[in-house]
Short mmCIF file of C-alpha atoms and ligand atoms in Angstrom, two decimals:
data_model
loop_
_atom_site.label_atom_id
_atom_site.label_comp_id
_atom_site.label_asym_id
_atom_site.label_seq_id
_atom_site.Cartn_x
_atom_site.Cartn_y
_atom_site.Cartn_z
CA MET A 42 4.95 23.75 4.38
CA ARG A 43 1.18 24.10 4.43
CA PHE A 44 -0.80 22.45 7.23
CA GLN A 45 -4.42 22.25 6.15
CA LYS A 46 -7.47 21.65 8.32
CA ASN A 47 -10.36 19.21 7.81
CA ILE A 48 -9.19 17.53 4.64
CA SER A 49 -11.23 14.64 3.26
CA LEU A 50 -9.26 11.38 3.28
CA ALA A 51 -11.59 9.99 0.63
CA LYS A 52 -9.83 12.36 -1.77
CA HIS A 53 -6.41 10.99 -0.89
CA THR A 54 -7.03 7.25 -0.91
CA SER A 55 -7.60 4.90 -3.84
CA PHE A 56 -10.67 3.45 -2.04
CA LYS A 57 -12.26 6.95 -2.10
CA ILE A 58 -13.55 6.30 1.41
CA GLY A 59 -13.07 8.08 4.70
CA GLY A 60 -13.87 11.13 6.79
CA SER A 61 -11.65 14.13 7.37
CA ALA A 62 -8.21 14.49 8.84
CA ARG A 63 -8.12 17.21 11.49
CA TYR A 64 -4.80 18.33 9.98
CA PHE A 65 -3.24 17.32 6.68
CA CYS A 66 -0.01 18.10 4.88
CA ILE A 67 1.96 16.93 1.88
CA ALA A 68 5.64 16.24 2.53
CA LYS A 69 7.66 16.42 -0.66
CA SER A 70 11.08 15.82 0.87
CA LYS A 71 12.92 14.45 3.88
CA LYS A 72 13.07 18.01 5.22
CA ASP A 73 9.28 18.47 4.90
CA LEU A 74 8.70 15.13 6.59
CA ILE A 75 10.83 16.07 9.59
CA GLU A 76 9.16 19.48 9.80
CA ALA A 77 5.71 17.86 9.79
CA ILE A 78 6.64 15.35 12.50
CA LYS A 79 8.09 18.14 14.68
CA TRP A 80 4.91 20.17 14.16
CA ALA A 81 2.71 17.30 15.35
CA LYS A 82 4.97 16.62 18.33
CA GLN A 83 4.85 20.28 19.32
CA LYS A 84 1.06 20.25 19.15
CA LYS A 85 1.03 16.94 21.06
CA ILE A 86 -1.21 15.32 18.47
CA PRO A 87 -0.85 11.88 16.84
CA PHE A 88 0.35 11.64 13.25
CA PHE A 89 0.13 9.02 10.51
CA VAL A 90 2.47 8.86 7.51
CA PHE A 91 1.31 7.31 4.28
CA GLY A 92 2.19 7.44 0.59
CA GLU A 93 -0.30 7.23 -2.26
CA GLY A 94 -3.04 5.75 -0.09
CA SER A 95 -3.49 2.71 -2.33
CA ASN A 96 -3.40 0.11 0.42
CA VAL A 97 -5.25 1.87 3.23
CA LEU A 98 -8.76 2.22 4.56
CA ALA A 99 -9.57 5.58 6.14
CA LEU A 100 -12.38 5.40 8.68
CA ASP A 101 -15.67 7.29 8.35
CA LYS A 102 -14.88 9.19 11.56
CA GLY A 103 -11.68 10.49 9.96
CA TYR A 104 -8.40 11.00 11.82
CA ASP A 105 -8.00 13.20 14.87
CA GLY A 106 -4.41 14.25 14.29
CA LEU A 107 -2.02 15.08 11.45
CA ILE A 108 -2.02 13.00 8.28
CA ILE A 109 1.29 13.28 6.48
CA LYS A 110 1.13 12.32 2.83
CA PHE A 111 4.75 11.52 2.01
CA GLN A 112 5.12 11.98 -1.71
CA ASN A 113 8.30 10.11 -2.34
CA LEU A 114 9.09 8.25 -5.55
CA LYS A 115 6.18 6.36 -7.10
CA LEU A 116 6.68 2.70 -7.96
CA GLU A 117 5.29 3.43 -11.42
CA ASP A 118 8.00 6.05 -12.08
CA LEU A 119 10.69 3.72 -10.80
CA VAL A 120 9.51 1.01 -13.21
CA LYS A 121 9.63 3.51 -16.10
CA LEU A 122 13.08 4.73 -15.08
CA SER A 123 14.49 1.22 -14.84
CA ALA A 124 13.13 0.39 -18.32
CA LYS A 125 14.67 3.58 -19.70
CA LYS A 126 18.02 2.57 -18.26
CA SER A 127 17.64 -1.03 -19.53
CA LEU A 128 17.61 -2.40 -15.99
CA THR A 129 15.68 -5.60 -15.39
CA GLY A 130 14.12 -6.79 -12.11
CA LEU A 131 11.15 -4.46 -11.67
CA GLU A 132 8.88 -5.47 -14.56
CA TRP A 133 6.53 -7.31 -12.15
CA ALA A 134 5.76 -4.03 -10.37
CA ALA A 135 4.31 -2.31 -13.46
CA GLY A 136 0.81 -1.14 -12.65
CA ILE A 137 1.09 -1.39 -8.86
CA PRO A 138 0.00 2.01 -7.59
CA GLY A 139 1.81 3.66 -4.70
CA THR A 140 5.17 4.86 -3.51
CA ILE A 141 8.40 3.00 -2.86
CA GLY A 142 7.73 3.46 0.88
CA GLY A 143 4.36 1.69 0.71
CA ALA A 144 5.87 -1.04 -1.45
CA VAL A 145 8.62 -1.82 1.05
CA TYR A 146 6.30 -1.49 4.07
CA GLY A 147 3.96 -4.19 2.71
CA ASN A 148 6.64 -6.07 0.73
CA ALA A 149 4.61 -5.57 -2.46
CA GLN A 150 4.39 -8.61 -4.67
CA ALA A 151 3.13 -9.67 -8.10
CA PHE A 152 3.74 -12.60 -10.41
CA ASP A 153 5.67 -14.41 -7.65
CA VAL A 154 8.25 -11.62 -7.34
CA LYS A 155 8.42 -9.28 -4.34
CA MET A 156 10.18 -6.10 -3.25
CA SER A 157 12.43 -8.08 -0.90
CA ASP A 158 13.88 -9.89 -3.95
CA ILE A 159 15.42 -6.65 -5.20
CA VAL A 160 16.01 -4.51 -2.08
CA LYS A 161 19.64 -4.26 -0.91
CA SER A 162 19.13 -1.66 1.81
CA VAL A 163 16.63 0.93 3.01
CA GLU A 164 17.28 4.41 4.37
CA VAL A 165 14.92 5.12 7.25
CA LEU A 166 13.96 7.98 9.54
CA ASN A 167 13.26 7.15 13.15
CA VAL A 168 10.35 9.42 14.15
CA LYS A 169 11.26 9.24 17.84
CA THR A 170 14.90 10.35 17.52
CA LEU A 171 14.61 12.02 14.07
CA LYS A 172 17.83 10.21 13.18
CA ILE A 173 18.41 8.64 9.77
CA LYS A 174 20.00 5.24 9.37
CA ASN A 175 20.48 2.51 6.83
CA LEU A 176 18.92 -0.93 7.23
CA LEU A 177 20.36 -3.82 5.28
CA LYS A 178 17.90 -6.20 3.66
CA ASN A 179 18.37 -8.85 6.36
CA GLN A 180 17.50 -6.24 9.00
CA CYS A 181 14.17 -5.48 7.29
CA GLN A 182 12.63 -8.80 8.42
CA PHE A 183 10.87 -9.35 5.11
CA SER A 184 8.42 -12.21 4.67
CA ALA A 185 5.15 -12.64 2.73
CA LYS A 186 3.57 -9.15 2.72
CA LYS A 187 5.47 -8.30 5.87
CA SER A 188 8.46 -6.23 6.95
CA ILE A 189 9.90 -4.73 10.11
CA PHE A 190 8.04 -1.53 9.18
CA LYS A 191 4.68 -3.15 9.90
CA LYS A 192 5.86 -3.92 13.44
CA ASN A 193 7.89 -0.81 14.14
CA LYS A 194 5.77 2.18 13.18
CA ASN A 195 8.56 4.54 14.25
CA LEU A 196 10.49 3.85 11.06
CA ILE A 197 9.70 5.83 7.93
CA ILE A 198 11.15 4.65 4.63
CA LEU A 199 13.02 7.37 2.77
CA LEU A 200 15.18 5.78 0.09
CA LEU A 201 15.97 2.39 -1.38
CA ASN A 202 19.08 0.80 -2.69
CA LEU A 203 17.99 -1.81 -5.21
CA GLU A 204 19.73 -4.65 -6.96
CA LEU A 205 18.77 -4.59 -10.66
CA LYS A 206 20.59 -6.20 -13.57
CA LYS A 207 21.46 -4.90 -17.00
CA GLY A 208 18.90 -6.28 -19.46
CA ASN A 209 17.48 -5.90 -22.93
CA LYS A 210 15.38 -2.73 -23.18
CA LYS A 211 12.91 -4.15 -25.72
CA GLU A 212 12.40 -7.29 -23.65
CA ILE A 213 11.90 -5.23 -20.45
CA GLU A 214 9.31 -3.04 -22.20
CA ARG A 215 7.55 -6.09 -23.64
CA LYS A 216 7.29 -7.68 -20.20
CA ILE A 217 5.95 -4.46 -18.67
CA LYS A 218 3.24 -4.23 -21.35
CA GLU A 219 2.31 -7.87 -20.83
CA ASN A 220 1.99 -7.36 -17.06
CA LEU A 221 -0.13 -4.25 -17.50
CA LYS A 222 -2.45 -6.14 -19.85
CA HIS A 223 -2.77 -8.94 -17.31
CA ARG A 224 -3.83 -6.39 -14.67
CA GLU A 225 -6.39 -4.74 -16.95
CA LYS A 226 -7.91 -8.13 -17.70
CA ASN A 227 -7.92 -9.52 -14.17
CA HIS A 228 -8.29 -6.57 -11.80
CA PRO A 229 -11.37 -4.37 -11.33
CA LEU A 230 -9.52 -1.18 -12.27
CA GLU A 231 -12.78 0.53 -13.23
CA PHE A 232 -13.78 0.83 -9.53
CA PRO A 233 -12.05 2.45 -6.55
CA SER A 234 -10.34 -0.16 -4.36
CA ALA A 235 -7.27 -0.71 -2.22
CA GLY A 236 -6.07 -3.71 -4.20
CA SER A 237 -6.18 -7.15 -2.62
CA VAL A 238 -7.79 -6.91 0.79
CA PHE A 239 -6.41 -10.25 1.99
CA VAL A 240 -2.88 -11.65 2.04
CA ASN A 241 -2.02 -14.87 0.26
CA GLN A 242 -0.72 -17.04 3.07
CA PRO A 243 2.22 -19.33 2.32
CA GLY A 244 1.14 -22.97 2.01
CA LYS A 245 -2.56 -22.07 1.70
CA PRO A 246 -4.69 -21.54 -1.42
CA PRO A 247 -4.73 -17.91 -2.68
CA SER A 248 -7.24 -15.77 -0.78
CA ALA A 249 -9.10 -14.93 -4.03
CA SER A 250 -9.66 -18.61 -4.76
CA LEU A 251 -10.93 -19.31 -1.20
CA ILE A 252 -13.34 -16.36 -1.40
CA GLU A 253 -14.55 -17.41 -4.84
CA LYS A 254 -15.04 -21.04 -3.77
CA ALA A 255 -17.01 -19.83 -0.75
CA GLY A 256 -19.45 -18.34 -3.28
CA LEU A 257 -18.79 -14.77 -2.18
CA LYS A 258 -18.05 -13.09 -5.54
CA GLY A 259 -20.42 -10.14 -5.96
CA THR A 260 -21.52 -10.15 -2.28
CA LYS A 261 -22.45 -6.64 -1.16
CA VAL A 262 -22.68 -4.75 2.12
CA GLY A 263 -23.94 -1.23 1.54
CA HIS A 264 -21.85 0.10 -1.33
CA ALA A 265 -18.89 -2.24 -0.76
CA GLN A 266 -18.76 -5.33 -2.95
CA VAL A 267 -16.57 -8.39 -3.44
CA SER A 268 -15.29 -7.86 -6.98
CA LYS A 269 -16.71 -10.23 -9.58
CA LYS A 270 -13.42 -9.97 -11.47
CA HIS A 271 -10.99 -10.69 -8.61
CA ALA A 272 -12.47 -12.00 -5.38
CA SER A 273 -9.73 -10.66 -3.09
CA PHE A 274 -10.58 -7.10 -4.16
CA ILE A 275 -13.35 -5.20 -2.39
CA ILE A 276 -14.62 -2.41 -4.61
CA ASN A 277 -16.36 0.83 -3.77
CA THR A 278 -19.40 0.83 -6.04
CA GLY A 279 -20.26 4.41 -5.25
CA LYS A 280 -20.74 5.77 -1.78
CA ALA A 281 -19.17 3.03 0.31
CA LYS A 282 -18.45 3.81 3.94
CA SER A 283 -15.56 2.28 5.86
CA LYS A 284 -18.21 0.49 7.92
CA ASP A 285 -19.50 -1.24 4.75
CA VAL A 286 -15.96 -2.46 3.96
CA LEU A 287 -15.28 -3.62 7.53
CA ASP A 288 -18.65 -5.41 7.74
CA LEU A 289 -18.01 -7.08 4.37
CA ILE A 290 -14.56 -8.20 5.57
CA LYS A 291 -16.28 -9.82 8.58
CA VAL A 292 -18.77 -11.63 6.31
CA ILE A 293 -15.94 -12.92 4.07
CA LYS A 294 -13.75 -14.08 6.95
CA LYS A 295 -16.64 -15.86 8.67
CA LYS A 296 -17.73 -17.75 5.57
CA VAL A 297 -14.18 -18.75 4.52
CA LYS A 298 -13.40 -19.89 8.08
CA SER A 299 -16.57 -22.00 8.32
CA LYS A 300 -16.09 -23.52 4.85
CA PHE A 301 -12.32 -24.16 4.80
CA GLY A 302 -11.18 -23.67 8.41
CA ILE A 303 -8.76 -20.95 7.22
CA THR A 304 -8.57 -17.52 8.84
CA LEU A 305 -7.96 -14.87 6.19
CA LYS A 306 -5.60 -12.06 7.14
CA GLU A 307 -6.11 -8.48 6.03
CA GLU A 308 -3.51 -6.81 3.85
CA ILE A 309 -5.00 -3.31 3.88
CA GLN A 310 -3.93 -0.97 6.65
CA ILE A 311 -6.47 1.00 8.64
CA ILE A 312 -5.65 4.65 9.31
CA LYS A 313 -6.18 4.93 13.06
C1 FAD B 558 -5.72 -1.41 -8.28
C2 FAD B 558 -4.69 -1.83 -7.27
C3 FAD B 558 -3.83 -2.88 -7.55
C4 FAD B 558 -2.87 -3.29 -6.62
N1 FAD B 558 -2.04 -4.33 -6.93
C5 FAD B 558 -1.11 -4.72 -6.03
C6 FAD B 558 -0.22 -5.81 -6.33
O1 FAD B 558 -0.26 -6.41 -7.39
N2 FAD B 558 0.70 -6.16 -5.40
C7 FAD B 558 0.79 -5.51 -4.20
O2 FAD B 558 1.67 -5.88 -3.38
N3 FAD B 558 -0.04 -4.49 -3.88
C8 FAD B 558 -0.97 -4.08 -4.76
N4 FAD B 558 -1.82 -3.03 -4.46
C9 FAD B 558 -1.73 -2.40 -3.14
C10 FAD B 558 -0.83 -1.13 -3.12
O3 FAD B 558 -0.71 -0.59 -4.39
C11 FAD B 558 0.56 -1.46 -2.58
O4 FAD B 558 0.45 -2.00 -1.30
C12 FAD B 558 1.46 -0.22 -2.56
O5 FAD B 558 2.78 -0.65 -2.36
C13 FAD B 558 1.05 0.77 -1.47
O6 FAD B 558 1.83 1.95 -1.62
P1 FAD B 558 1.27 3.34 -1.09
O7 FAD B 558 2.34 4.35 -1.21
O8 FAD B 558 -0.02 3.67 -1.74
O9 FAD B 558 1.02 2.99 0.45
P2 FAD B 558 -0.15 3.59 1.36
O10 FAD B 558 -1.43 2.95 1.00
O11 FAD B 558 -0.09 5.05 1.35
O12 FAD B 558 0.31 3.04 2.78
C14 FAD B 558 0.23 1.68 3.08
C15 FAD B 558 0.96 1.43 4.42
O13 FAD B 558 2.33 1.73 4.23
C16 FAD B 558 2.76 2.69 5.17
N5 FAD B 558 3.72 3.57 4.49
C17 FAD B 558 3.55 4.23 3.32
N6 FAD B 558 4.66 4.92 3.01
C18 FAD B 558 5.54 4.68 4.01
C19 FAD B 558 6.88 5.11 4.28
N7 FAD B 558 7.53 5.93 3.44
N8 FAD B 558 7.49 4.67 5.40
C20 FAD B 558 6.84 3.83 6.26
N9 FAD B 558 5.58 3.40 6.07
C21 FAD B 558 4.94 3.81 4.96
C22 FAD B 558 1.50 3.45 5.60
O14 FAD B 558 1.64 3.98 6.89
C23 FAD B 558 0.44 2.36 5.53
O15 FAD B 558 0.39 1.64 6.74
C24 FAD B 558 -2.78 -2.62 -5.38
C25 FAD B 558 -3.65 -1.54 -5.10
C26 FAD B 558 -4.59 -1.14 -6.03
C27 FAD B 558 -5.50 0.01 -5.72
#
């Protein structure tokens, strides 16, 4: 495997923001992943594993360690495969960028359906022991945009066992098209972003609606802007720095808190 030096994280994240990783590698298999972790341990440097980089913010100062881009199955390819095999249950995920690992980590959700609705078990690698084990769904501690993997960073998601049902191929394909259209219409796909920056908290109004009602749509800090199309998205209008995004998050949280008494919680993960 190739360990590269000083690789720009802006090039590997959907936000197109971030300084350089001191070391960077692409792991294409379980074997690569283990090799990369061993390499970092030997060098006594920290490491960070991510997937497609579609829900992360890399900092301007970069990362002083090894960034492991784990290229396991993309959600998009899984959706296509399930449609091909006439399996229903994943149509909601059409258009969500990222890998299956990222989707389970953050319990990805759309149209009121979430990963935890279809996951039966998850194969994980423990980075401390380098042992592989299987976690059943009830051991994954799933809740809204949360899983055990957010708490226990030692667990890397390798494989999923999903529960999908036999369906009608035409109907599955129709639903996928409809969902993709909805995304095109409602999400600012023309700008780099990391998706929704804030979690929708159970029992509270959606974060986008709170931000919109606080009059924040279009608000800018540097080159980071609250999307005019979907207020929970922060977009990179050109040369945004991570500092612009973090300062804009502060502005949003402060205004929403003072107007509605609700503390917004970030969904995006910071590479640190
Ligand atoms: C335009 C756009 C639209 C989006 N729409 C949605 C949406 O509708 N619903 C939704 O839920 N999300 C959405 N997102 C966010 C994002 O696509 C999802 O969170 C996706 O599941 C992230 O996958 P990833 O591989 O890119 O994860 P990354 O961004 O690479 O990583 C995110 C986190 O997961 C961890 N991680 C990644 N892979 C693994 C692994 N194998 N094992 C353990 N931890 C891992 C990383 O360490 C990091 O902390 C959107 C993003 C964009 C840019």
